[in-house]
Amino acid sequence: MASDFEAQLRAVALRVTRPRLAVLAALRDHPHVDTDTVIRLVRTDLPLVSHQAVYDVLRALTDAGLVRRIQPAGATARYEARVADNHHHIVCRSCGAIADVDCAVGEAPCLTASDDHGFVVDEAEVVYWGTCPDCATNRTSQ
Ligand SMILES: [Zn+2]
Ligand SMILES: [Zn+2]
Ligand SMILES: [Zn+2]
């Protein structure tokens, strides 16, 4: 598995480092986690890694397109390793749980603007909001 990540890093001309490999592995296993969670996960492998090092890795990987940063309104930024497929997210208003939703169209922009005002539109940011199954169950049982 590590060699996959090494190939990904080399493909975008990033040096292979243990913190970068650890962040990619953490995001593969735990999609949509915030920075603090990434730090905690990475430290299970690399106990001495600093906050700043993880911030720097997340920024470098995001800039290189290996990691996608999402930030639903009112939430902290989350990171995931699933990139370049224009998938959307569904967010629970109650607990903040996030799930992936495949784009029904597939390619951005998947919504047609009724009036593009002459802009070249390349993306429509789609976030579905609702109540997750756990929160819906808790609500009805209370
Ligand atoms: Zn919920
Ligand atoms: Zn996602
Ligand atoms: Zn879509």
PDB file of C-alpha atoms and ligand atoms in Angstrom:
ATOM      1  CA  MET A   1       0.000   0.000   0.000  1.00  0.00           C
ATOM      2  CA  ALA A   2       2.749   2.430   0.935  1.00  0.00           C
ATOM      3  CA  SER A   3       4.182   2.065  -2.548  1.00  0.00           C
ATOM      4  CA  ASP A   4       0.877   3.314  -4.024  1.00  0.00           C
ATOM      5  CA  PHE A   5       1.239   6.480  -1.994  1.00  0.00           C
ATOM      6  CA  GLU A   6       4.871   6.802  -3.013  1.00  0.00           C
ATOM      7  CA  ALA A   7       3.834   6.588  -6.660  1.00  0.00           C
ATOM      8  CA  GLN A   8       1.116   9.207  -6.083  1.00  0.00           C
ATOM      9  CA  LEU A   9       3.618  11.601  -4.513  1.00  0.00           C
ATOM     10  CA  ARG A  10       6.165  11.060  -7.271  1.00  0.00           C
ATOM     11  CA  ALA A  11       3.488  11.607  -9.926  1.00  0.00           C
ATOM     12  CA  VAL A  12       2.987  15.165  -8.643  1.00  0.00           C
ATOM     13  CA  ALA A  13       6.724  15.737  -8.070  1.00  0.00           C
ATOM     14  CA  LEU A  14       6.477  15.752  -4.279  1.00  0.00           C
ATOM     15  CA  ARG A  15       9.265  14.225  -2.250  1.00  0.00           C
ATOM     16  CA  VAL A  16       8.290  11.008  -0.455  1.00  0.00           C
ATOM     17  CA  THR A  17       8.401  11.656   3.304  1.00  0.00           C
ATOM     18  CA  ARG A  18       7.055   9.639   6.200  1.00  0.00           C
ATOM     19  CA  PRO A  19       4.593  12.361   7.317  1.00  0.00           C
ATOM     20  CA  ARG A  20       3.185  12.633   3.783  1.00  0.00           C
ATOM     21  CA  LEU A  21       2.756   8.848   3.563  1.00  0.00           C
ATOM     22  CA  ALA A  22       1.165   8.783   7.020  1.00  0.00           C
ATOM     23  CA  VAL A  23      -1.333  11.551   6.135  1.00  0.00           C
ATOM     24  CA  LEU A  24      -2.348   9.788   2.909  1.00  0.00           C
ATOM     25  CA  ALA A  25      -2.823   6.514   4.794  1.00  0.00           C
ATOM     26  CA  ALA A  26      -4.867   8.240   7.520  1.00  0.00           C
ATOM     27  CA  LEU A  27      -7.169   9.862   4.954  1.00  0.00           C
ATOM     28  CA  ARG A  28      -7.611   6.619   3.024  1.00  0.00           C
ATOM     29  CA  ASP A  29      -8.878   4.936   6.193  1.00  0.00           C
ATOM     30  CA  HIS A  30     -10.752   7.918   7.644  1.00  0.00           C
ATOM     31  CA  PRO A  31     -12.403  10.161   5.040  1.00  0.00           C
ATOM     32  CA  HIS A  32     -13.693  13.660   5.936  1.00  0.00           C
ATOM     33  CA  VAL A  33     -11.634  14.186   9.077  1.00  0.00           C
ATOM     34  CA  ASP A  34     -10.552  17.551  10.448  1.00  0.00           C
ATOM     35  CA  THR A  35      -6.975  18.652  11.045  1.00  0.00           C
ATOM     36  CA  ASP A  36      -6.922  17.654  14.721  1.00  0.00           C
ATOM     37  CA  THR A  37      -8.069  14.156  13.840  1.00  0.00           C
ATOM     38  CA  VAL A  38      -5.446  13.868  11.101  1.00  0.00           C
ATOM     39  CA  ILE A  39      -2.779  14.852  13.647  1.00  0.00           C
ATOM     40  CA  ARG A  40      -4.046  12.252  16.129  1.00  0.00           C
ATOM     41  CA  LEU A  41      -4.115   9.526  13.450  1.00  0.00           C
ATOM     42  CA  VAL A  42      -0.670  10.376  12.106  1.00  0.00           C
ATOM     43  CA  ARG A  43       0.764  10.345  15.645  1.00  0.00           C
ATOM     44  CA  THR A  44      -0.217   6.720  16.109  1.00  0.00           C
ATOM     45  CA  ASP A  45       2.498   6.031  13.498  1.00  0.00           C
ATOM     46  CA  LEU A  46       4.793   9.007  14.049  1.00  0.00           C
ATOM     47  CA  PRO A  47       4.433  10.141  17.677  1.00  0.00           C
ATOM     48  CA  LEU A  48       6.839  13.061  17.337  1.00  0.00           C
ATOM     49  CA  VAL A  49       5.324  14.769  14.293  1.00  0.00           C
ATOM     50  CA  SER A  50       4.419  18.414  14.989  1.00  0.00           C
ATOM     51  CA  HIS A  51       1.108  20.165  14.342  1.00  0.00           C
ATOM     52  CA  GLN A  52       2.883  22.474  11.934  1.00  0.00           C
ATOM     53  CA  ALA A  53       4.322  19.551   9.985  1.00  0.00           C
ATOM     54  CA  VAL A  54       0.851  18.069   9.521  1.00  0.00           C
ATOM     55  CA  TYR A  55      -0.602  21.446   8.491  1.00  0.00           C
ATOM     56  CA  ASP A  56       2.192  21.798   5.948  1.00  0.00           C
ATOM     57  CA  VAL A  57       1.632  18.280   4.598  1.00  0.00           C
ATOM     58  CA  LEU A  58      -2.114  18.851   4.252  1.00  0.00           C
ATOM     59  CA  ARG A  59      -1.506  22.096   2.382  1.00  0.00           C
ATOM     60  CA  ALA A  60       1.080  20.538   0.058  1.00  0.00           C
ATOM     61  CA  LEU A  61      -1.105  17.510  -0.698  1.00  0.00           C
ATOM     62  CA  THR A  62      -4.182  19.698  -1.258  1.00  0.00           C
ATOM     63  CA  ASP A  63      -2.273  22.060  -3.561  1.00  0.00           C
ATOM     64  CA  ALA A  64      -0.975  19.042  -5.498  1.00  0.00           C
ATOM     65  CA  GLY A  65      -4.490  17.628  -5.903  1.00  0.00           C
ATOM     66  CA  LEU A  66      -3.873  14.426  -3.929  1.00  0.00           C
ATOM     67  CA  VAL A  67      -6.168  15.564  -1.133  1.00  0.00           C
ATOM     68  CA  ARG A  68      -9.448  17.398  -1.304  1.00  0.00           C
ATOM     69  CA  ARG A  69     -10.403  19.975   1.313  1.00  0.00           C
ATOM     70  CA  ILE A  70     -14.074  20.517   2.010  1.00  0.00           C
ATOM     71  CA  GLN A  71     -15.656  22.922   4.432  1.00  0.00           C
ATOM     72  CA  PRO A  72     -19.408  22.707   4.886  1.00  0.00           C
ATOM     73  CA  ALA A  73     -20.898  25.948   6.232  1.00  0.00           C
ATOM     74  CA  GLY A  74     -20.386  26.191   9.982  1.00  0.00           C
ATOM     75  CA  ALA A  75     -17.969  23.249  10.109  1.00  0.00           C
ATOM     76  CA  THR A  76     -14.201  23.036  10.369  1.00  0.00           C
ATOM     77  CA  ALA A  77     -12.269  22.105   7.235  1.00  0.00           C
ATOM     78  CA  ARG A  78     -12.236  18.375   6.477  1.00  0.00           C
ATOM     79  CA  TYR A  79      -9.874  16.437   4.275  1.00  0.00           C
ATOM     80  CA  GLU A  80     -10.267  13.340   2.130  1.00  0.00           C
ATOM     81  CA  ALA A  81      -8.155  11.317  -0.278  1.00  0.00           C
ATOM     82  CA  ARG A  82     -10.993  10.744  -2.761  1.00  0.00           C
ATOM     83  CA  VAL A  83     -10.256  13.387  -5.412  1.00  0.00           C
ATOM     84  CA  ALA A  84     -11.004  14.357  -8.990  1.00  0.00           C
ATOM     85  CA  ASP A  85     -14.376  12.616  -9.310  1.00  0.00           C
ATOM     86  CA  ASN A  86     -16.665  15.614  -8.582  1.00  0.00           C
ATOM     87  CA  HIS A  87     -18.486  13.714  -5.838  1.00  0.00           C
ATOM     88  CA  HIS A  88     -20.678  15.663  -3.457  1.00  0.00           C
ATOM     89  CA  HIS A  89     -21.366  15.467   0.268  1.00  0.00           C
ATOM     90  CA  ILE A  90     -24.373  15.018   2.452  1.00  0.00           C
ATOM     91  CA  VAL A  91     -24.056  16.574   5.907  1.00  0.00           C
ATOM     92  CA  CYS A  92     -26.103  15.915   9.040  1.00  0.00           C
ATOM     93  CA  ARG A  93     -27.347  19.200  10.514  1.00  0.00           C
ATOM     94  CA  SER A  94     -27.501  17.612  13.933  1.00  0.00           C
ATOM     95  CA  CYS A  95     -24.159  15.791  14.454  1.00  0.00           C
ATOM     96  CA  GLY A  96     -22.114  16.928  11.454  1.00  0.00           C
ATOM     97  CA  ALA A  97     -21.648  13.436  10.009  1.00  0.00           C
ATOM     98  CA  ILE A  98     -20.548  13.557   6.359  1.00  0.00           C
ATOM     99  CA  ALA A  99     -21.087  10.974   3.633  1.00  0.00           C
ATOM    100  CA  ASP A 100     -20.050  10.847  -0.014  1.00  0.00           C
ATOM    101  CA  VAL A 101     -22.678  11.141  -2.737  1.00  0.00           C
ATOM    102  CA  ASP A 102     -21.677  10.252  -6.280  1.00  0.00           C
ATOM    103  CA  CYS A 103     -22.455  13.032  -8.718  1.00  0.00           C
ATOM    104  CA  ALA A 104     -25.498  12.071 -10.764  1.00  0.00           C
ATOM    105  CA  VAL A 105     -23.964  13.837 -13.774  1.00  0.00           C
ATOM    106  CA  GLY A 106     -20.321  12.986 -13.174  1.00  0.00           C
ATOM    107  CA  GLU A 107     -18.579  16.076 -14.463  1.00  0.00           C
ATOM    108  CA  ALA A 108     -18.467  19.591 -13.109  1.00  0.00           C
ATOM    109  CA  PRO A 109     -20.429  21.776 -13.377  1.00  0.00           C
ATOM    110  CA  CYS A 110     -23.347  19.421 -12.891  1.00  0.00           C
ATOM    111  CA  LEU A 111     -25.969  22.122 -12.438  1.00  0.00           C
ATOM    112  CA  THR A 112     -26.845  24.482 -15.264  1.00  0.00           C
ATOM    113  CA  ALA A 113     -26.996  28.110 -14.228  1.00  0.00           C
ATOM    114  CA  SER A 114     -30.217  29.798 -15.352  1.00  0.00           C
ATOM    115  CA  ASP A 115     -28.106  32.871 -16.106  1.00  0.00           C
ATOM    116  CA  ASP A 116     -24.300  32.586 -16.179  1.00  0.00           C
ATOM    117  CA  HIS A 117     -23.836  36.395 -16.556  1.00  0.00           C
ATOM    118  CA  GLY A 118     -21.195  35.673 -19.171  1.00  0.00           C
ATOM    119  CA  PHE A 119     -19.006  33.736 -16.730  1.00  0.00           C
ATOM    120  CA  VAL A 120     -17.347  30.498 -17.787  1.00  0.00           C
ATOM    121  CA  VAL A 121     -18.769  28.225 -15.088  1.00  0.00           C
ATOM    122  CA  ASP A 122     -16.502  25.325 -14.104  1.00  0.00           C
ATOM    123  CA  GLU A 123     -18.052  24.134 -10.878  1.00  0.00           C
ATOM    124  CA  ALA A 124     -21.282  24.048  -8.928  1.00  0.00           C
ATOM    125  CA  GLU A 125     -20.727  23.463  -5.231  1.00  0.00           C
ATOM    126  CA  VAL A 126     -23.375  21.012  -4.111  1.00  0.00           C
ATOM    127  CA  VAL A 127     -23.906  20.115  -0.446  1.00  0.00           C
ATOM    128  CA  TYR A 128     -26.929  18.140   0.648  1.00  0.00           C
ATOM    129  CA  TRP A 129     -28.107  18.895   4.189  1.00  0.00           C
ATOM    130  CA  GLY A 130     -30.332  16.689   6.303  1.00  0.00           C
ATOM    131  CA  THR A 131     -30.545  14.342   9.264  1.00  0.00           C
ATOM    132  CA  CYS A 132     -28.443  11.176   9.404  1.00  0.00           C
ATOM    133  CA  PRO A 133     -30.051   7.803  10.247  1.00  0.00           C
ATOM    134  CA  ASP A 134     -28.580   7.792  13.787  1.00  0.00           C
ATOM    135  CA  CYS A 135     -29.902  11.251  14.596  1.00  0.00           C
ATOM    136  CA  ALA A 136     -33.285  10.458  13.024  1.00  0.00           C
ATOM    137  CA  THR A 137     -33.541   7.337  15.237  1.00  0.00           C
ATOM    138  CA  ASN A 138     -32.572   9.250  18.383  1.00  0.00           C
ATOM    139  CA  ARG A 139     -35.091  11.946  17.632  1.00  0.00           C
ATOM    140  CA  THR A 140     -38.025   9.561  17.262  1.00  0.00           C
ATOM    141  CA  SER A 141     -37.065   7.516  20.338  1.00  0.00           C
ATOM    142  CA  GLN A 142     -36.941  10.525  22.660  1.00  0.00           C
TER     143      GLN A 142
HETATM  144 ZN    ZN B   1     -26.420  12.953  12.684  1.00  0.00          ZN
HETATM  145 ZN    ZN B   2     -16.003  12.903   0.127  1.00  0.00          ZN
HETATM  146 ZN    ZN B   3     -23.180  16.667  -9.296  1.00  0.00          ZN
END
